[in-house]
Amino acid sequence: MIELYGHATQNVLKAQILLEELGAQYRFINVRTLEEGSPQFAAFRRASPTGQVPGLLDTEIGVALFESSAILIYLAEKYGQFLPGLDHPVERAETLKWLLFEAASLTPQMLDIYHYTLVADAPHPYAEDRARTRTRRALDVLEATLAQGRDYLAGEYSIADIILYPWMAILEDFTDIAPRDYPHLEQWTARVALREAVKRAEAL
Ligand SMILES: N[C@@H](CCC(=O)N[C@@H](CS)C(=O)NCC(=O)O)C(=O)O
């Protein structure tokens, strides 16, 4: 049985979307309801030693994973969908590139805007400016890619789209960047949002 540990947050939504797309059987465990010291809390910490979400256990084969990118790759491999196989190395690398991009070059910078502009109790002009510049640089790359006339980031709809959609869907809530500055990205976000599996995951 696949057990997904999380709560209502964008990094968890990535895994929920993929599990819904795959039609996989899984159990969602809200970590906010777990008692510290309980067996289920221990299982969560086995999956996610940092205590961050999502965490995933595949109890049949004893797989324990944290980091949403690793979870998406594992599930896509397990079910043989949404990630080109080793027999298509170029398409596979193109797809995986976006997972690394999301984790390293976009989301941390975007969250820095959120923290330095909306949460911090004192202004941090240097940090704010740096985060905004780096976020816009990443968004420019997404916009230019989608402006090439593709519907999805790496050819077919894939985990490249699934990893990026949750953060792009809330761009305006977490930053002072308007989605309309990136029209192709905005259209892509709307396209992904229309998928039935995405709607189901967002309603969970
Ligand atoms: N790079 C990690 C980030 C995970 C992460 O930061 N999760 C947030 C929720 S969206 C969290 O657990 N925050 C609580 C914390 O950092 O203690 C991933 O992609 O899974």
PDB file of C-alpha atoms in Angstrom, residues 60-159:
ATOM      1  CA  GLU A  60       4.781  -3.632   0.106  1.00  0.00           C
ATOM      2  CA  ILE A  61       8.399  -3.131  -0.862  1.00  0.00           C
ATOM      3  CA  GLY A  62       9.617  -1.043   2.043  1.00  0.00           C
ATOM      4  CA  VAL A  63      10.349   2.139   0.118  1.00  0.00           C
ATOM      5  CA  ALA A  64      10.541   5.289   2.272  1.00  0.00           C
ATOM      6  CA  LEU A  65      10.980   8.627   0.511  1.00  0.00           C
ATOM      7  CA  PHE A  66      11.032  12.339   1.125  1.00  0.00           C
ATOM      8  CA  GLU A  67      11.532  15.213  -1.392  1.00  0.00           C
ATOM      9  CA  SER A  68       8.609  15.663  -3.768  1.00  0.00           C
ATOM     10  CA  SER A  69      10.816  15.250  -6.874  1.00  0.00           C
ATOM     11  CA  ALA A  70      12.064  11.857  -5.688  1.00  0.00           C
ATOM     12  CA  ILE A  71       8.497  10.819  -4.874  1.00  0.00           C
ATOM     13  CA  LEU A  72       7.241  11.785  -8.351  1.00  0.00           C
ATOM     14  CA  ILE A  73      10.116   9.960 -10.057  1.00  0.00           C
ATOM     15  CA  TYR A  74       9.514   6.837  -7.969  1.00  0.00           C
ATOM     16  CA  LEU A  75       5.781   6.763  -8.690  1.00  0.00           C
ATOM     17  CA  ALA A  76       6.227   7.509 -12.397  1.00  0.00           C
ATOM     18  CA  GLU A  77       8.751   4.644 -12.636  1.00  0.00           C
ATOM     19  CA  LYS A  78       6.604   2.265 -10.620  1.00  0.00           C
ATOM     20  CA  TYR A  79       3.578   2.796 -12.847  1.00  0.00           C
ATOM     21  CA  GLY A  80       5.510   3.374 -16.077  1.00  0.00           C
ATOM     22  CA  GLN A  81       3.723   6.657 -16.869  1.00  0.00           C
ATOM     23  CA  PHE A  82       4.451  10.392 -17.105  1.00  0.00           C
ATOM     24  CA  LEU A  83       8.260   9.936 -17.354  1.00  0.00           C
ATOM     25  CA  PRO A  84       9.962   8.651 -20.515  1.00  0.00           C
ATOM     26  CA  GLY A  85      11.988   5.490 -19.890  1.00  0.00           C
ATOM     27  CA  LEU A  86      15.718   4.867 -20.224  1.00  0.00           C
ATOM     28  CA  ASP A  87      15.124   3.884 -23.854  1.00  0.00           C
ATOM     29  CA  HIS A  88      14.317   7.579 -24.512  1.00  0.00           C
ATOM     30  CA  PRO A  89      17.282   9.254 -22.785  1.00  0.00           C
ATOM     31  CA  VAL A  90      16.822  12.689 -24.346  1.00  0.00           C
ATOM     32  CA  GLU A  91      13.125  12.989 -23.487  1.00  0.00           C
ATOM     33  CA  ARG A  92      13.817  11.564 -20.040  1.00  0.00           C
ATOM     34  CA  ALA A  93      16.577  14.112 -19.326  1.00  0.00           C
ATOM     35  CA  GLU A  94      14.359  16.934 -20.641  1.00  0.00           C
ATOM     36  CA  THR A  95      11.626  15.874 -18.224  1.00  0.00           C
ATOM     37  CA  LEU A  96      13.912  15.429 -15.204  1.00  0.00           C
ATOM     38  CA  LYS A  97      15.538  18.800 -15.896  1.00  0.00           C
ATOM     39  CA  TRP A  98      12.304  20.541 -14.904  1.00  0.00           C
ATOM     40  CA  LEU A  99      12.156  18.684 -11.594  1.00  0.00           C
ATOM     41  CA  LEU A 100      15.633  19.919 -10.679  1.00  0.00           C
ATOM     42  CA  PHE A 101      14.772  23.387 -11.956  1.00  0.00           C
ATOM     43  CA  GLU A 102      11.691  23.544  -9.752  1.00  0.00           C
ATOM     44  CA  ALA A 103      13.554  22.380  -6.649  1.00  0.00           C
ATOM     45  CA  ALA A 104      16.709  24.456  -7.121  1.00  0.00           C
ATOM     46  CA  SER A 105      16.018  27.446  -9.359  1.00  0.00           C
ATOM     47  CA  LEU A 106      12.411  28.470  -8.870  1.00  0.00           C
ATOM     48  CA  THR A 107      10.539  27.507  -5.703  1.00  0.00           C
ATOM     49  CA  PRO A 108      13.189  28.484  -3.104  1.00  0.00           C
ATOM     50  CA  GLN A 109      13.542  31.897  -4.760  1.00  0.00           C
ATOM     51  CA  MET A 110       9.776  32.333  -4.973  1.00  0.00           C
ATOM     52  CA  LEU A 111       9.408  31.444  -1.296  1.00  0.00           C
ATOM     53  CA  ASP A 112      12.146  33.936  -0.467  1.00  0.00           C
ATOM     54  CA  ILE A 113       9.966  36.673  -1.992  1.00  0.00           C
ATOM     55  CA  TYR A 114       7.099  35.499   0.189  1.00  0.00           C
ATOM     56  CA  HIS A 115       9.164  35.441   3.382  1.00  0.00           C
ATOM     57  CA  TYR A 116      11.110  38.663   2.854  1.00  0.00           C
ATOM     58  CA  THR A 117       8.182  40.744   1.590  1.00  0.00           C
ATOM     59  CA  LEU A 118       5.145  39.312   3.378  1.00  0.00           C
ATOM     60  CA  VAL A 119       6.377  37.575   6.522  1.00  0.00           C
ATOM     61  CA  ALA A 120       9.571  39.293   7.726  1.00  0.00           C
ATOM     62  CA  ASP A 121       8.965  41.968  10.335  1.00  0.00           C
ATOM     63  CA  ALA A 122      11.674  44.250   8.920  1.00  0.00           C
ATOM     64  CA  PRO A 123      12.513  45.227   5.315  1.00  0.00           C
ATOM     65  CA  HIS A 124      15.352  43.305   3.646  1.00  0.00           C
ATOM     66  CA  PRO A 125      15.816  45.186   0.340  1.00  0.00           C
ATOM     67  CA  TYR A 126      18.862  43.228  -0.819  1.00  0.00           C
ATOM     68  CA  ALA A 127      17.279  39.819  -0.166  1.00  0.00           C
ATOM     69  CA  GLU A 128      13.937  40.885  -1.653  1.00  0.00           C
ATOM     70  CA  ASP A 129      15.539  42.239  -4.796  1.00  0.00           C
ATOM     71  CA  ARG A 130      17.723  39.154  -5.221  1.00  0.00           C
ATOM     72  CA  ALA A 131      14.774  36.796  -4.787  1.00  0.00           C
ATOM     73  CA  ARG A 132      12.603  38.766  -7.213  1.00  0.00           C
ATOM     74  CA  THR A 133      15.340  38.912  -9.869  1.00  0.00           C
ATOM     75  CA  ARG A 134      16.043  35.195  -9.604  1.00  0.00           C
ATOM     76  CA  THR A 135      12.358  34.249  -9.624  1.00  0.00           C
ATOM     77  CA  ARG A 136      11.710  36.362 -12.706  1.00  0.00           C
ATOM     78  CA  ARG A 137      14.730  34.808 -14.410  1.00  0.00           C
ATOM     79  CA  ALA A 138      13.250  31.345 -13.821  1.00  0.00           C
ATOM     80  CA  LEU A 139       9.773  32.455 -14.931  1.00  0.00           C
ATOM     81  CA  ASP A 140      11.315  33.918 -18.108  1.00  0.00           C
ATOM     82  CA  VAL A 141      12.708  30.463 -18.910  1.00  0.00           C
ATOM     83  CA  LEU A 142       9.297  28.830 -18.451  1.00  0.00           C
ATOM     84  CA  GLU A 143       7.619  31.528 -20.536  1.00  0.00           C
ATOM     85  CA  ALA A 144      10.163  31.200 -23.379  1.00  0.00           C
ATOM     86  CA  THR A 145       9.797  27.398 -23.376  1.00  0.00           C
ATOM     87  CA  LEU A 146       6.010  27.503 -23.537  1.00  0.00           C
ATOM     88  CA  ALA A 147       6.088  30.297 -26.132  1.00  0.00           C
ATOM     89  CA  GLN A 148       7.626  27.744 -28.528  1.00  0.00           C
ATOM     90  CA  GLY A 149       4.083  26.552 -29.128  1.00  0.00           C
ATOM     91  CA  ARG A 150       4.091  23.544 -26.829  1.00  0.00           C
ATOM     92  CA  ASP A 151       1.184  22.585 -24.644  1.00  0.00           C
ATOM     93  CA  TYR A 152       3.389  20.983 -21.983  1.00  0.00           C
ATOM     94  CA  LEU A 153       6.941  21.570 -20.768  1.00  0.00           C
ATOM     95  CA  ALA A 154       8.613  18.403 -22.029  1.00  0.00           C
ATOM     96  CA  GLY A 155       6.486  17.262 -24.949  1.00  0.00           C
ATOM     97  CA  GLU A 156       3.734  15.050 -23.551  1.00  0.00           C
ATOM     98  CA  TYR A 157       2.097  15.933 -20.210  1.00  0.00           C
ATOM     99  CA  SER A 158       4.524  14.582 -17.602  1.00  0.00           C
ATOM    100  CA  ILE A 159       5.889  14.913 -14.092  1.00  0.00           C
TER     101      ILE A 159
END
